[in-house]
Amino acid sequence: MQELPMDEILDIAFLLQTLRITIPYLLPSVGAVFSEKGGVINIALEGILLAGAFCTAVGTFYTGNVLLGIVCGVSAGVLIAYIHSIITITFKANQIVSGIALNIFALGITKFFCKILFNSSSNSARIEGLETLNLPFNPFLLLCIIILAISYITIYRTKFGLRLRAAGENPEAADSLGINVNRIRYAGVLISGALAGLGGAWLAFEQHSFTDGMSAGRGYIALAAMIIGKWNPLGAAAACLLFGFAESFTLQFQNSGIPTQFIQMLPYVLTIIVLAGFIGKANPPAADGIPFEKKD
Amino acid sequence: MISVITSLLIGAIFIAAIGQNPLEVYLQLFSQTLGNTYGIGQVLFKATPLILTGLSVAIAFKAGLFNIGAEGQLNIGAFASAWVGFTFVTMPWYILIPLSILAGFIGGALWASIAGVLKAKFGSHEVINTIMLNFIALALVSYLVNNIYPVPATIHTPEISPNAWLQRFDVLTGIFKGSPFNLSFLIALAACLLMYYLLWKTPLGYQINTLGLNKGAAEYSKMNVKKLIMLSMALAGGFAGLGGLNFVNGYKHYLELGFSENAGYIGIAVALIARNNPWGIIIAAIFFGILEYGGLTINTLVPKEIITILQAIVILIMISINHFIAQSRYKKFNAGTANG
Amino acid sequence: MDNYAVEMTGITKIFGEGFKANDNVNLRVKRGDIHALVGENGAGKSTLMNILYGMYRPDSGYIKINSAEKTFHSPSEAISGGIGMVHQHFMLVETLSVLENIILGDEPAGFAGIIDYNTCRKRIKELAFVFRIDIDLDAKVGSLPVGIQQKIEILKILYRNAEILILDEPTAVLTPRETEGLFKTLKELRSEGKTIILISHKMSEVLSISDRITVLRRGKVTGDLHTADTGKSELGRLIVGEEIADLSVKVKTPFEDTILEVKNVSIKNDRKFLAIEDISFLVQSGEILGIAGVEGNGQTELIEALSGIREIDSGTVLLNGKRLQQNDVIAHIPADRHKHGIVKEYPLYMNILLGRESESGFSTPYHLKQKELINYTDNLIKEFDIRPADHGQLMGGLSGGNQQKAVAARELTKDTDLIIASHPTRGLDIKAAKFVHEALLSERRKGKAVVLVSTDLSELLMLSDRIAVMYNGTITGMFKAVQTDENEIGMYMTGMMAKDSKK
């Protein structure tokens, strides 16, 4: 075993790279916490990231304004989340299937319009990045920290958070106290859509364009991180950071002898181990994935 | 049916939006797929893995399990089939073909069994686990293809022995000229027959059905629930694992990364539309086959991704109307039995 | 102005096609009273209370609260109208703390919706002090015993300023000590001027705690009484109605072989605690052994162990002198038909196959003998008078009584000497219940051994040869049915008395 090159690991550039990789995991992962705490599994995060990235690219390209691009990306995320809510909460359809279908949908529609708008099946035209904002710091990084703090407080300290948790754990009980379970669940899913859309925006700015399938499984990794983080926004963020670090590490040390595929597997293998209860029991919200049927 | 028509209508809006005539596009789609034997051959070729992944999802569903993992099981099974094909090159066809088929089945079955065993022994949720296993499978197969059995400058395995080939029908019969439609379709049909017989005609199938409908009743009738869970998952994986034969043994004669084209996920839609009935699965798979091949035929008019969009919309509408059907039934049923 | 807290007048509620759950019901509850609403299962008590609570709308009739006419369209309206309800199944979120459960839906919040925990904690502490309810507000609800959970429910209502409290079968899940605690709390509430409506079907409880009683039978009011002026016999008559024809005469059967022998058996429940501790008993051929007890005292675990579903922790169970094997055939009529006894999506004949699919009469390992199964089902339909007489009828479409007949038909025709029946008549109408009773007695005459678990003491006394009383995982008493009565059994059920059962 080689000695680890500690000074290189602690290198500031390496840290920044880790954080940059972590951002598009962290945003949808924290979003997933909101959705699942309320009782709705949101596998559509993958598609939302993709649609968010695409709409950010399109918005930025046509307006030339980065902020308007972000607005487009987030709106796309909210829109897909809204479709997911209608189908799973109002129509009470299977949440997994809806999520998978929406992922396929996002894959198809982004490519479809990519061809129409940019006349290319693989990528959009080049867009301006965040550097046009001329900020002395990375605005997304700051945003992530703020979002994380607000999310934690919202879920564990506010009226909305308490009701959200009740709706995901025991919707009948929440309903019996006059709480509109479905409305709360809508809110949870929409927040997850906004955050994942924001994650998509980051992806587009990072690459200065949209490329086909650029979400590359990040939505699922975000889900995995949420499970490993035991449905807690801080835990999810920590798991994302771990994945970001692992990925950054392999990028930095290409010849470390660890095949990249094994690093790719890491989040998924960890999730399975955590779910099996080998590292403390991870209990999802009791009514997670179950539509709420109001008795008449 | 309603969902198919509605999604075609929504698709028409997309097509019209980019300035094409929807009617013309659809006409071309159907005439190119069903209007000649080549098109039909292509459709059946595309349908073959979908039948198997559809069965995979369906049999798990019958046992009350949701197998999202057909994609991974398909990839592992396909690799196993290919590995047998390019490793035992000297074997005669009458050994190599059955061996390659068996390898596909066992590969998929073992992979699915990870989720099955975890569910039975630790109660961990098969939905999340099978999703995770999909990604692990893809990474694993990518590792095997790129690092262990690399063919320079490609992303596929070495070619399999011709003795492991499942012949194309155009070679055998002369019809379906030029289409890659091959013998693995018969394997898919046999799998449907097997599933039908197993689930509706045997005591084991009765137990699987019972487990899926009422787990408590299965436990109280002393069925071995854990064994049934593991067995159903293994069967599901086995079916999905056979799905690789179509591409590997029947078409390209090697495994290429990305060959599965989401067949595992489309299998969920196939099972859903067919309501887990094996005969319905054949029809639903052919429907998706028409869309998949049809997309290629209209690519000059409309980007072929319109088909991906259509597939997704079919699924979304399908699951949404299911709710309304179930609800009206539930209401009828409950009207008679409600009491204070 | 009179001092009624609740007046419900002429309430009628019709479900489905003409089933009158409530038929012109009048209920008057005095302010500051504990008012009991009693009746059998399905008599319409819960429906009436759900109407009061805004869950159902009555088809006719009106409601006055404190002399003002009110219509509640939802529970939350009822809550703001000063009415609170403790449901039979608690409406608590197990992963949340006691405090969070109490304030849920009515949270004092400040800036950005952040909850003001200090204010509500103070308020709840005051309430708990006034009503002498002692609870750790920061404990997770899921970790607390049922008795405490119930008090949380009561606090939840009080927190919402309820003046009228409805409790639906509050003692069904409680141990006798917890019941005592609950009654103390109820009296405390009454002394603070709260009005309480108590739904129950337990006569002795009602007589001991309530001020007034309203009796419902089949949706109609059959009695409106002062508790002080009535007694068990009158109340019993009002609840049950006219006497039902006697069952076939019970005589000692000529059999004497021991079929089932339970020796020093202990059994763990799902949470790995001992649910049954060192119990022993025998059941002979041609005998019905009744098992009495408040629910949750180990009966479920005992039955599951005897029928081969649950493992025994220690001790031995012998069936016909041989150690009980997991795959021994035993007839078992489960307590919860829907959860364990039937598959409602299956047609009738496929329900007959349940648990019998490996019998050589119905299958080979590779094939089901459908024709034989259908013939067999047709015979059972005749023998057990299952209606409609159609083997293809979906099970979910049968009435509860016919579903239970089908379960009995399947189980009682199994090739075994041991029958375990758990609450076999729960929720059935009188005729269907009588049919099931007759079927059990007929098996007894054939020389089978029957273990009958029930919370219905009259059923046990009527059918059993001997009755074992279970309390807290042990058998506290064993009686000959002809030499005991409800009072005696009741005392043993509550653990107030126990005698050595190891004989």
PDB file of C-alpha atoms in Angstrom, chain A residues 43 83 87 90-94 96-98 100-102 104-105 107-109 111-113 115-116 217 220 223-224 227 259 261-262 264-265 267-269 271-272 275-276 278 281 293, chain B residues 14 18 66 68 118 122 124-125 127-129 131-133 135-136 139-140 142-143 146-147 262 265-266 268 272 299 302-306 308-309 311-313 315-316 319-320 323-324:
ATOM      1  CA  ILE A  43     -37.163   9.007  -7.918  1.00  0.00           C
ATOM      2  CA  ILE A  83     -46.590  16.412 -12.325  1.00  0.00           C
ATOM      3  CA  ILE A  87     -49.932  11.601 -10.266  1.00  0.00           C
ATOM      4  CA  THR A  90     -53.948  13.236  -6.176  1.00  0.00           C
ATOM      5  CA  PHE A  91     -54.212  10.134  -8.359  1.00  0.00           C
ATOM      6  CA  LYS A  92     -52.463   7.968  -5.773  1.00  0.00           C
ATOM      7  CA  ALA A  93     -50.475   6.146  -8.430  1.00  0.00           C
ATOM      8  CA  ASN A  94     -47.347   4.187  -7.664  1.00  0.00           C
ATOM      9  CA  ILE A  96     -41.740   4.536  -8.067  1.00  0.00           C
ATOM     10  CA  VAL A  97     -43.299   3.980 -11.469  1.00  0.00           C
ATOM     11  CA  SER A  98     -44.232   7.625 -11.779  1.00  0.00           C
ATOM     12  CA  ILE A 100     -39.146   6.239 -13.430  1.00  0.00           C
ATOM     13  CA  ALA A 101     -41.558   7.341 -16.142  1.00  0.00           C
ATOM     14  CA  LEU A 102     -40.729  10.981 -15.451  1.00  0.00           C
ATOM     15  CA  ILE A 104     -37.639   8.607 -19.117  1.00  0.00           C
ATOM     16  CA  PHE A 105     -39.789  11.586 -20.013  1.00  0.00           C
ATOM     17  CA  LEU A 107     -34.485  12.074 -20.995  1.00  0.00           C
ATOM     18  CA  GLY A 108     -36.670  12.142 -24.094  1.00  0.00           C
ATOM     19  CA  ILE A 109     -37.877  15.693 -23.935  1.00  0.00           C
ATOM     20  CA  LYS A 111     -32.962  15.432 -26.223  1.00  0.00           C
ATOM     21  CA  PHE A 112     -35.995  16.224 -28.372  1.00  0.00           C
ATOM     22  CA  PHE A 113     -35.770  19.948 -27.790  1.00  0.00           C
ATOM     23  CA  LYS A 115     -32.304  18.714 -31.456  1.00  0.00           C
ATOM     24  CA  ILE A 116     -34.979  21.254 -32.284  1.00  0.00           C
ATOM     25  CA  GLY A 217     -27.311   8.957 -12.206  1.00  0.00           C
ATOM     26  CA  TYR A 220     -30.205   8.271  -7.737  1.00  0.00           C
ATOM     27  CA  LEU A 223     -31.465   9.355  -3.118  1.00  0.00           C
ATOM     28  CA  ALA A 224     -28.819   6.947  -1.881  1.00  0.00           C
ATOM     29  CA  ILE A 227     -30.967   6.971   2.816  1.00  0.00           C
ATOM     30  CA  PRO A 259     -10.952   1.200 -10.993  1.00  0.00           C
ATOM     31  CA  GLN A 261     -16.248   1.701 -11.611  1.00  0.00           C
ATOM     32  CA  PHE A 262     -15.732   0.701  -8.013  1.00  0.00           C
ATOM     33  CA  GLN A 264     -19.101   4.613  -8.940  1.00  0.00           C
ATOM     34  CA  MET A 265     -20.533   1.620  -7.091  1.00  0.00           C
ATOM     35  CA  PRO A 267     -22.828   4.989  -2.958  1.00  0.00           C
ATOM     36  CA  TYR A 268     -25.071   2.172  -4.065  1.00  0.00           C
ATOM     37  CA  VAL A 269     -23.267  -0.527  -2.124  1.00  0.00           C
ATOM     38  CA  THR A 271     -27.004   2.220   0.599  1.00  0.00           C
ATOM     39  CA  ILE A 272     -27.706  -1.489   0.469  1.00  0.00           C
ATOM     40  CA  LEU A 275     -30.747  -0.523   4.430  1.00  0.00           C
ATOM     41  CA  ALA A 276     -29.954  -4.039   5.597  1.00  0.00           C
ATOM     42  CA  PHE A 278     -25.597  -3.410   9.192  1.00  0.00           C
ATOM     43  CA  LYS A 281     -31.029   0.807  11.571  1.00  0.00           C
ATOM     44  CA  GLU A 293     -56.615   7.539   1.340  1.00  0.00           C
TER      45      GLU A 293
ATOM     46  CA  PHE B  14     -45.454  17.890 -29.750  1.00  0.00           C
ATOM     47  CA  ILE B  18     -42.399  21.627 -34.405  1.00  0.00           C
ATOM     48  CA  PHE B  66     -41.618  -4.690  -6.868  1.00  0.00           C
ATOM     49  CA  ILE B  68     -37.123  -2.353 -10.403  1.00  0.00           C
ATOM     50  CA  LEU B 118     -31.898  -9.133   1.831  1.00  0.00           C
ATOM     51  CA  PHE B 122     -33.398  -8.459   6.875  1.00  0.00           C
ATOM     52  CA  SER B 124     -34.827  -4.414   3.640  1.00  0.00           C
ATOM     53  CA  HIS B 125     -36.882  -2.875   0.918  1.00  0.00           C
ATOM     54  CA  VAL B 127     -37.434  -1.383  -4.405  1.00  0.00           C
ATOM     55  CA  ILE B 128     -34.470   0.679  -3.272  1.00  0.00           C
ATOM     56  CA  ASN B 129     -32.165  -2.326  -3.298  1.00  0.00           C
ATOM     57  CA  ILE B 131     -32.485   0.280  -8.023  1.00  0.00           C
ATOM     58  CA  MET B 132     -29.100   0.354  -6.340  1.00  0.00           C
ATOM     59  CA  LEU B 133     -28.226  -3.049  -7.782  1.00  0.00           C
ATOM     60  CA  PHE B 135     -26.221   0.818 -10.980  1.00  0.00           C
ATOM     61  CA  ILE B 136     -23.845  -1.627  -9.380  1.00  0.00           C
ATOM     62  CA  ALA B 139     -20.627  -0.455 -13.241  1.00  0.00           C
ATOM     63  CA  LEU B 140     -19.631  -4.078 -12.779  1.00  0.00           C
ATOM     64  CA  SER B 142     -18.498  -1.902 -17.529  1.00  0.00           C
ATOM     65  CA  TYR B 143     -15.537  -2.972 -15.405  1.00  0.00           C
ATOM     66  CA  ASN B 146     -13.253  -2.513 -20.102  1.00  0.00           C
ATOM     67  CA  ASN B 147     -10.763  -3.998 -17.695  1.00  0.00           C
ATOM     68  CA  ASN B 262     -33.527   0.787 -20.655  1.00  0.00           C
ATOM     69  CA  TYR B 265     -37.305  -0.099 -17.044  1.00  0.00           C
ATOM     70  CA  ILE B 266     -39.616  -0.400 -20.032  1.00  0.00           C
ATOM     71  CA  ILE B 268     -42.081  -2.254 -15.757  1.00  0.00           C
ATOM     72  CA  LEU B 272     -48.136  -2.692 -15.850  1.00  0.00           C
ATOM     73  CA  ASN B 299     -36.363  10.250 -37.369  1.00  0.00           C
ATOM     74  CA  VAL B 302     -39.300  14.291 -36.046  1.00  0.00           C
ATOM     75  CA  PRO B 303     -36.480  13.619 -33.598  1.00  0.00           C
ATOM     76  CA  LYS B 304     -36.872   9.993 -32.584  1.00  0.00           C
ATOM     77  CA  GLU B 305     -36.961  11.044 -28.922  1.00  0.00           C
ATOM     78  CA  ILE B 306     -40.645  11.750 -29.467  1.00  0.00           C
ATOM     79  CA  THR B 308     -39.249   8.140 -25.538  1.00  0.00           C
ATOM     80  CA  ILE B 309     -41.617  10.922 -24.572  1.00  0.00           C
ATOM     81  CA  GLN B 311     -43.450   5.836 -23.752  1.00  0.00           C
ATOM     82  CA  ALA B 312     -43.227   7.903 -20.612  1.00  0.00           C
ATOM     83  CA  ILE B 313     -46.635   9.462 -21.176  1.00  0.00           C
ATOM     84  CA  ILE B 315     -46.917   4.912 -18.404  1.00  0.00           C
ATOM     85  CA  LEU B 316     -47.960   8.056 -16.571  1.00  0.00           C
ATOM     86  CA  ILE B 319     -50.932   4.493 -13.659  1.00  0.00           C
ATOM     87  CA  SER B 320     -53.145   7.501 -13.223  1.00  0.00           C
ATOM     88  CA  HIS B 323     -56.442   4.719  -9.707  1.00  0.00           C
ATOM     89  CA  PHE B 324     -59.803   5.790 -11.034  1.00  0.00           C
TER      90      PHE B 324
END
